[in-house]
mmCIF file of C-alpha atoms in Angstrom:
data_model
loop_
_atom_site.group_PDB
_atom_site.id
_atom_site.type_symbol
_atom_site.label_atom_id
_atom_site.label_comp_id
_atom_site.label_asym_id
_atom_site.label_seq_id
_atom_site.Cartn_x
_atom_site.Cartn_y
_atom_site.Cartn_z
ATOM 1 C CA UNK A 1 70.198 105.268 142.967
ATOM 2 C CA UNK A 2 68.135 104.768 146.155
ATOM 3 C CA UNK A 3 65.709 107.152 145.125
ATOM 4 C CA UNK A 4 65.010 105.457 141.760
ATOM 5 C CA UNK A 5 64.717 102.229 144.009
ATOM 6 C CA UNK A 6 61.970 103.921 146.046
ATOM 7 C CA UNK A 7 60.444 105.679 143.666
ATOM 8 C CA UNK A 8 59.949 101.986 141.552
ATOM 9 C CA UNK A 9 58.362 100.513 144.905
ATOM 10 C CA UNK A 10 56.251 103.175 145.371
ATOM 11 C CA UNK A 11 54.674 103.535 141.788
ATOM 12 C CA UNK A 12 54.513 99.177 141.918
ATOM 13 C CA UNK A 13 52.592 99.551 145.891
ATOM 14 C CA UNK A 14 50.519 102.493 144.032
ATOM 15 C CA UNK A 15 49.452 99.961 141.138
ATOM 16 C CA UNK A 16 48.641 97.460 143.337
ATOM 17 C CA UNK A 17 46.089 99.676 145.676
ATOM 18 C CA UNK A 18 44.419 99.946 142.291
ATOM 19 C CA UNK A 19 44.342 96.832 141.361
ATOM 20 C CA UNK A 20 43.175 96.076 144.517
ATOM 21 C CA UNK A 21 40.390 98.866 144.796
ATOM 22 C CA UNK A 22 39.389 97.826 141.077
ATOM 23 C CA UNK A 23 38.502 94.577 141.779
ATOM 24 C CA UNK A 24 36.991 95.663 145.051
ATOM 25 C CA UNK A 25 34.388 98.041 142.702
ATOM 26 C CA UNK A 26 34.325 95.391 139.901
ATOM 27 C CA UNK A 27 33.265 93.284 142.740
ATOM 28 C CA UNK A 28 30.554 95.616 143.839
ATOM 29 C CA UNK A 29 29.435 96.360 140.149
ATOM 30 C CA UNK A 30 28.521 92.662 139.853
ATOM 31 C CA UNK A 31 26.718 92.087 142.974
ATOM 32 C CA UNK A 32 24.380 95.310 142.806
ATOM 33 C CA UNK A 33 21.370 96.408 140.404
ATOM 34 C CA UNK A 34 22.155 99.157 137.802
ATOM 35 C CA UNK A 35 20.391 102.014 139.643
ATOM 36 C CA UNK A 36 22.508 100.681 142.712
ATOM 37 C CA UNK A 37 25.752 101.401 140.533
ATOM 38 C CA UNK A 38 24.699 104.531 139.199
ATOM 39 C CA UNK A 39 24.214 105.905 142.951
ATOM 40 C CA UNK A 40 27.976 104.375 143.730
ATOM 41 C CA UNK A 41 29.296 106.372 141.602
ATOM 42 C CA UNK A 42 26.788 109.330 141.896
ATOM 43 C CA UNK A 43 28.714 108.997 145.857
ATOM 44 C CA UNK A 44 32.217 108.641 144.953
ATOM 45 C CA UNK A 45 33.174 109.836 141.204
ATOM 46 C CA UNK A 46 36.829 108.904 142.194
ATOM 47 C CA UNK A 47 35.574 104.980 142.342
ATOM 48 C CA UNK A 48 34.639 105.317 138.682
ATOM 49 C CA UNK A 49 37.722 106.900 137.370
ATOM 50 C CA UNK A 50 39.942 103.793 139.295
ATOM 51 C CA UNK A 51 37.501 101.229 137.859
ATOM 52 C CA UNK A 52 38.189 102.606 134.443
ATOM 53 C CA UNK A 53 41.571 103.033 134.927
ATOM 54 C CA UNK A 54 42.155 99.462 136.480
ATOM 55 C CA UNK A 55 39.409 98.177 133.595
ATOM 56 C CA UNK A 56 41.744 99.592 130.966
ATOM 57 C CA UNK A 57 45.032 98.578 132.537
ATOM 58 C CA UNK A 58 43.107 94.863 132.391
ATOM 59 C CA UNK A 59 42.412 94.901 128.559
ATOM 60 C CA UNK A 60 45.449 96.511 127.714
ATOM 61 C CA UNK A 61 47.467 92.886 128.486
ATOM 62 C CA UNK A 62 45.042 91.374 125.953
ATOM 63 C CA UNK A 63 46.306 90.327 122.700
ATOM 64 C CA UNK A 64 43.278 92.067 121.275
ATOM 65 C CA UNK A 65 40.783 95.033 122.783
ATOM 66 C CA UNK A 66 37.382 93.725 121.672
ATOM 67 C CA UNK A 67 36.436 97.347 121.064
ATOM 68 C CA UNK A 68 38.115 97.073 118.030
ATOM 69 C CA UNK A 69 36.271 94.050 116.913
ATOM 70 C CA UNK A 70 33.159 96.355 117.368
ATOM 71 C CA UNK A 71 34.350 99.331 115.142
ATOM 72 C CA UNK A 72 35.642 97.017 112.611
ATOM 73 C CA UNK A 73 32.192 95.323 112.509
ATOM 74 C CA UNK A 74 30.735 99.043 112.481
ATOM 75 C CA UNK A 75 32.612 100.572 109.773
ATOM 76 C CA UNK A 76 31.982 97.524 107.694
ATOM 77 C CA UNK A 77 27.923 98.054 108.089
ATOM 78 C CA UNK A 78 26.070 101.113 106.675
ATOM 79 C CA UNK A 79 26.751 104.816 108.300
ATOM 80 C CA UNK A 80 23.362 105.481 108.200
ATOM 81 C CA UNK A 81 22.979 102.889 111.243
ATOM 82 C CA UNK A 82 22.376 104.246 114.634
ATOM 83 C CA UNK A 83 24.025 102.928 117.244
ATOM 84 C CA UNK A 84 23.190 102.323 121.271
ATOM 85 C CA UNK A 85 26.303 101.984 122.753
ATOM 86 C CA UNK A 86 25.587 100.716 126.852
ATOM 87 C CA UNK A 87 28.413 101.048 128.971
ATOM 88 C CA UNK A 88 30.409 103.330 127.025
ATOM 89 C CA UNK A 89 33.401 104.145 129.283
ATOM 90 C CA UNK A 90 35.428 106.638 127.138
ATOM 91 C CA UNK A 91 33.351 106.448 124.191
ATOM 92 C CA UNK A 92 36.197 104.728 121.970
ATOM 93 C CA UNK A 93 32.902 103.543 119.605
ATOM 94 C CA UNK A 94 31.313 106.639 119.202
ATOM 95 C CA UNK A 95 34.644 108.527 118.264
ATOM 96 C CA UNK A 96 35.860 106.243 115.940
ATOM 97 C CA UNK A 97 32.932 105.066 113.479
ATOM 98 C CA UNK A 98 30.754 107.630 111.725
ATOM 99 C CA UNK A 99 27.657 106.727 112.575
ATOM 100 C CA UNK A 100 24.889 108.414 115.080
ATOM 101 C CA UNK A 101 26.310 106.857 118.405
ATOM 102 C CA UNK A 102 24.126 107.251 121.867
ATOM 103 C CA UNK A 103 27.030 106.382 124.108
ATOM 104 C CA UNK A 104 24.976 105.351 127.832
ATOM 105 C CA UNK A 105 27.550 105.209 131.167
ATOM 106 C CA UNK A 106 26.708 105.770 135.071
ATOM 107 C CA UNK A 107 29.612 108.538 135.085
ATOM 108 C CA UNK A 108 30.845 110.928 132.356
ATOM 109 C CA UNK A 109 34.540 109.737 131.307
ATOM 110 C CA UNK A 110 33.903 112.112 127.772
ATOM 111 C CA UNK A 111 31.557 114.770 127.130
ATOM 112 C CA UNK A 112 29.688 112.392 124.463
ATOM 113 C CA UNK A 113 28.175 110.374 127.431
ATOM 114 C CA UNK A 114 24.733 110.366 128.694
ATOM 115 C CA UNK A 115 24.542 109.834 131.635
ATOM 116 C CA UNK A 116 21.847 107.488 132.940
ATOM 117 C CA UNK A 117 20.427 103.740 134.745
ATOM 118 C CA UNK A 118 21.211 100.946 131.897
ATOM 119 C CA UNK A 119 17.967 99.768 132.621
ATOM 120 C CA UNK A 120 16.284 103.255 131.726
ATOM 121 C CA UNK A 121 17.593 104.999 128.873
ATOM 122 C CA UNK A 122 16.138 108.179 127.165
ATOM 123 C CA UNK A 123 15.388 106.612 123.863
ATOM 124 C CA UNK A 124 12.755 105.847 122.037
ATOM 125 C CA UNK A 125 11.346 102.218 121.401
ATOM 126 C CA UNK A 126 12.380 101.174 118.088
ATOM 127 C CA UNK A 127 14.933 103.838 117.448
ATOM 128 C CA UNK A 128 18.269 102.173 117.311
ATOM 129 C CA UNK A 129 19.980 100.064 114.328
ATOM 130 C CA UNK A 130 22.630 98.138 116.794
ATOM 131 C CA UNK A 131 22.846 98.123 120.453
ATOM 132 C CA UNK A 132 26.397 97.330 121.889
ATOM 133 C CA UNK A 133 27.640 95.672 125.185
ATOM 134 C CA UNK A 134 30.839 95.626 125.685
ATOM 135 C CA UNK A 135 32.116 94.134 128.743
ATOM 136 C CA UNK A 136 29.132 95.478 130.232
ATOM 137 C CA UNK A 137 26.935 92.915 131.137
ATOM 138 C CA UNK A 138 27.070 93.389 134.940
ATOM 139 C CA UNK A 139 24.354 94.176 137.508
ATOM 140 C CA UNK A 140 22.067 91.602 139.590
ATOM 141 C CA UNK A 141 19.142 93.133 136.993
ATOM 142 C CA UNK A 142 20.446 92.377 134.065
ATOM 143 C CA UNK A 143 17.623 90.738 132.496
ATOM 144 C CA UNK A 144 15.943 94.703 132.711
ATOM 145 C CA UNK A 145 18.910 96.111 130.547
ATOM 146 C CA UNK A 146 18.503 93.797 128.072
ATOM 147 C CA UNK A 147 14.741 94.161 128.165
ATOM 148 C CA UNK A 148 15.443 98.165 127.953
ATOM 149 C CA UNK A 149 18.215 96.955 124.625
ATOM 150 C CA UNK A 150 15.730 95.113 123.155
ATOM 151 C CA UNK A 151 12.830 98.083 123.960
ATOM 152 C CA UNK A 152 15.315 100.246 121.813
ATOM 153 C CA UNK A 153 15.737 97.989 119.227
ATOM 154 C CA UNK A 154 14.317 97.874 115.503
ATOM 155 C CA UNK A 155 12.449 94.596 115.125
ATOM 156 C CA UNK A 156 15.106 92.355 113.488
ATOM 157 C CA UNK A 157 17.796 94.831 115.100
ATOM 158 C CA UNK A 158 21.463 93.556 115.614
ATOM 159 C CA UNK A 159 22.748 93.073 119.247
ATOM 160 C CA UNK A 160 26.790 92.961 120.003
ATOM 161 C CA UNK A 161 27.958 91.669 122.951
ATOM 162 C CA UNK A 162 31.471 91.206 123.995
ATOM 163 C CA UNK A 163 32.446 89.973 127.020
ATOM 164 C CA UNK A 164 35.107 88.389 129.228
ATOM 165 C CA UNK A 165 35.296 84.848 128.402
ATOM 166 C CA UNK A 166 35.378 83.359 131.892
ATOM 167 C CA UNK A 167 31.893 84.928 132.555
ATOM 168 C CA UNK A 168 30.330 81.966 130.453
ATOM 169 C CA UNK A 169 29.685 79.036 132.474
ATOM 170 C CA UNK A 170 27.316 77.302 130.162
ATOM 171 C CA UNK A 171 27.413 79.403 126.099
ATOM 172 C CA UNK A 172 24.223 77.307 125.282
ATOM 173 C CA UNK A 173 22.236 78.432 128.049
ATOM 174 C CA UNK A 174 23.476 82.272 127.736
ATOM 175 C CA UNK A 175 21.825 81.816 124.359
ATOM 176 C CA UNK A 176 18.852 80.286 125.438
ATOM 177 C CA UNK A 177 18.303 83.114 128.113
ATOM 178 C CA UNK A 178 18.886 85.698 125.071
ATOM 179 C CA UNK A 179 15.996 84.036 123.021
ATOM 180 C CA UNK A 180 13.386 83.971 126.020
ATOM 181 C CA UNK A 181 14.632 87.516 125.703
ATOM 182 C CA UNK A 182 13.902 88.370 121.932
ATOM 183 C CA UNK A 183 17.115 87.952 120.646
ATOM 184 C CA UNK A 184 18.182 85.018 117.977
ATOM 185 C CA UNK A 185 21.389 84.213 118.074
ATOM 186 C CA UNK A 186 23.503 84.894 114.500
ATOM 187 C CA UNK A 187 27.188 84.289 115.203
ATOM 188 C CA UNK A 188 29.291 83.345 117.807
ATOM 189 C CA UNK A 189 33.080 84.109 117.889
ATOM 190 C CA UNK A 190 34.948 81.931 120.626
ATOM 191 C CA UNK A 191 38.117 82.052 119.400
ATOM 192 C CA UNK A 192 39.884 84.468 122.001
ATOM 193 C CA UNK A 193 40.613 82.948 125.642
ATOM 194 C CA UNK A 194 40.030 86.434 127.092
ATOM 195 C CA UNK A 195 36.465 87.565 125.483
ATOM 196 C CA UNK A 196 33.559 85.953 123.399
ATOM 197 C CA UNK A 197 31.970 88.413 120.704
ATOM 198 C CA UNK A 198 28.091 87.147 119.976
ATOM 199 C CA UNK A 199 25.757 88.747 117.814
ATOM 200 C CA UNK A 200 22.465 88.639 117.914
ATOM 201 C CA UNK A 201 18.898 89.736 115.981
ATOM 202 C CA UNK A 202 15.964 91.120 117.872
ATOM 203 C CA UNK A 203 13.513 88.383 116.915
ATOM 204 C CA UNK A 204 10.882 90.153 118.937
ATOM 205 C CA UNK A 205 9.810 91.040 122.430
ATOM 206 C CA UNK A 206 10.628 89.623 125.682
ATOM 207 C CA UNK A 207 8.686 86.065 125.595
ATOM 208 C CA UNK A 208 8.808 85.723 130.016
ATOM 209 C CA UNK A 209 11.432 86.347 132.917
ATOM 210 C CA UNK A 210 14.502 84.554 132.176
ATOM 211 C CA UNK A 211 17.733 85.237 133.581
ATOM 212 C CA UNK A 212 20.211 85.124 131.349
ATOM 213 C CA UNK A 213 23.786 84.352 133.101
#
């Protein structure tokens, strides 16, 4: 029927406007500071629902979410373990692992989100177990929110970061950047073609500005 025709063409024209407006945000996410993201969003709440929406339409054509690879790693460690989780989205970590999650995000997607700058959250220094990233290294400042994870971090602390696997130009140099950070690296998964999953220790404070990236 014509109308089934149309209303196919339609929904496919409607998917592509998000697509389209996703990577025009994704775009914007990248190329602006944290505090410049929060006040994008702050501005136009809509933006934030289509980048989740088009960031979750992304992942879900992955043979694997690395999400999951966090919770698995989570429910394998101690429940007693507090957990920073920056960049949150939905909160998928903090639902589904029974330890004390601070879920961090620039827009509220679930009522378990705090809403704040990456580079400033309301924590104390030295008060989380495991800080998480995933696929949420973005901002021009990113060297500040990994100062501000490693600010939040116990002293030998573990930091997970997962992220897409085309962002890595140079692996060696990413962990280079991490160490002039205070963070050793411990393991290094590779194996997906979409996302790399790194872990790292909080060897100690920030040694001098260094990029990583």
């Amino acid at each position: 029927a014509p109308s089934g025709r149309s209303a196919a063409l339609r929904a496919r024209m409607e998917e592509r406007l998000l697509a389209a407006r996703f990577r025009y945000i994704n775009q914007q996410l990248y190329t602006s500071t944290s505090q410049e993201a929060a006040q994008l969003f702050q501005n136009d709440p809509e933006a934030f629902e289509i980048y989740h929406r088009g960031f979750a339409q992304q992942v879900g054509r992955w043979p694997e979410n690395p999400v999951h690879r966090i919770i698995r790693y989570l429910r394998r460690r101690p429940a007693s373990l507090v957990v920073a989780d920056f960049g949150c989205g939905d909160c998928k970590i903090a639902s589904s692992v029974r330890n004390k999650v601070h879920s961090f995000d620039l827009v509220p997607l679930s009522p378990l989100v705090t809403v704040c700058d990456m580079a400033k959250v309301p924590l104390a220094a030295e008060s989380v177990d495991i800080a998480v990233f995933c696929l949420a290294l973005m901002g021009t400042n990113l060297q500040e929110i990994l100062e501000e994870a490693n600010r939040v971090l116990k002293q030998g602390g573990t930091l997970m970061v997962a992220e897409v696997a085309s962002r890595f130009e140079d692996i060696r140099a990413f962990v280079n950047a991490m160490a002039q950070l205070g963070f050793k690296s411990v393991s290094k998964d590779l194996s997906s073609a979409f996302f790399h999953l790194l872990e790292f220790a909080k060897s100690g404070p920030p040694r001098r500005r260094a990029a990583p990236g």
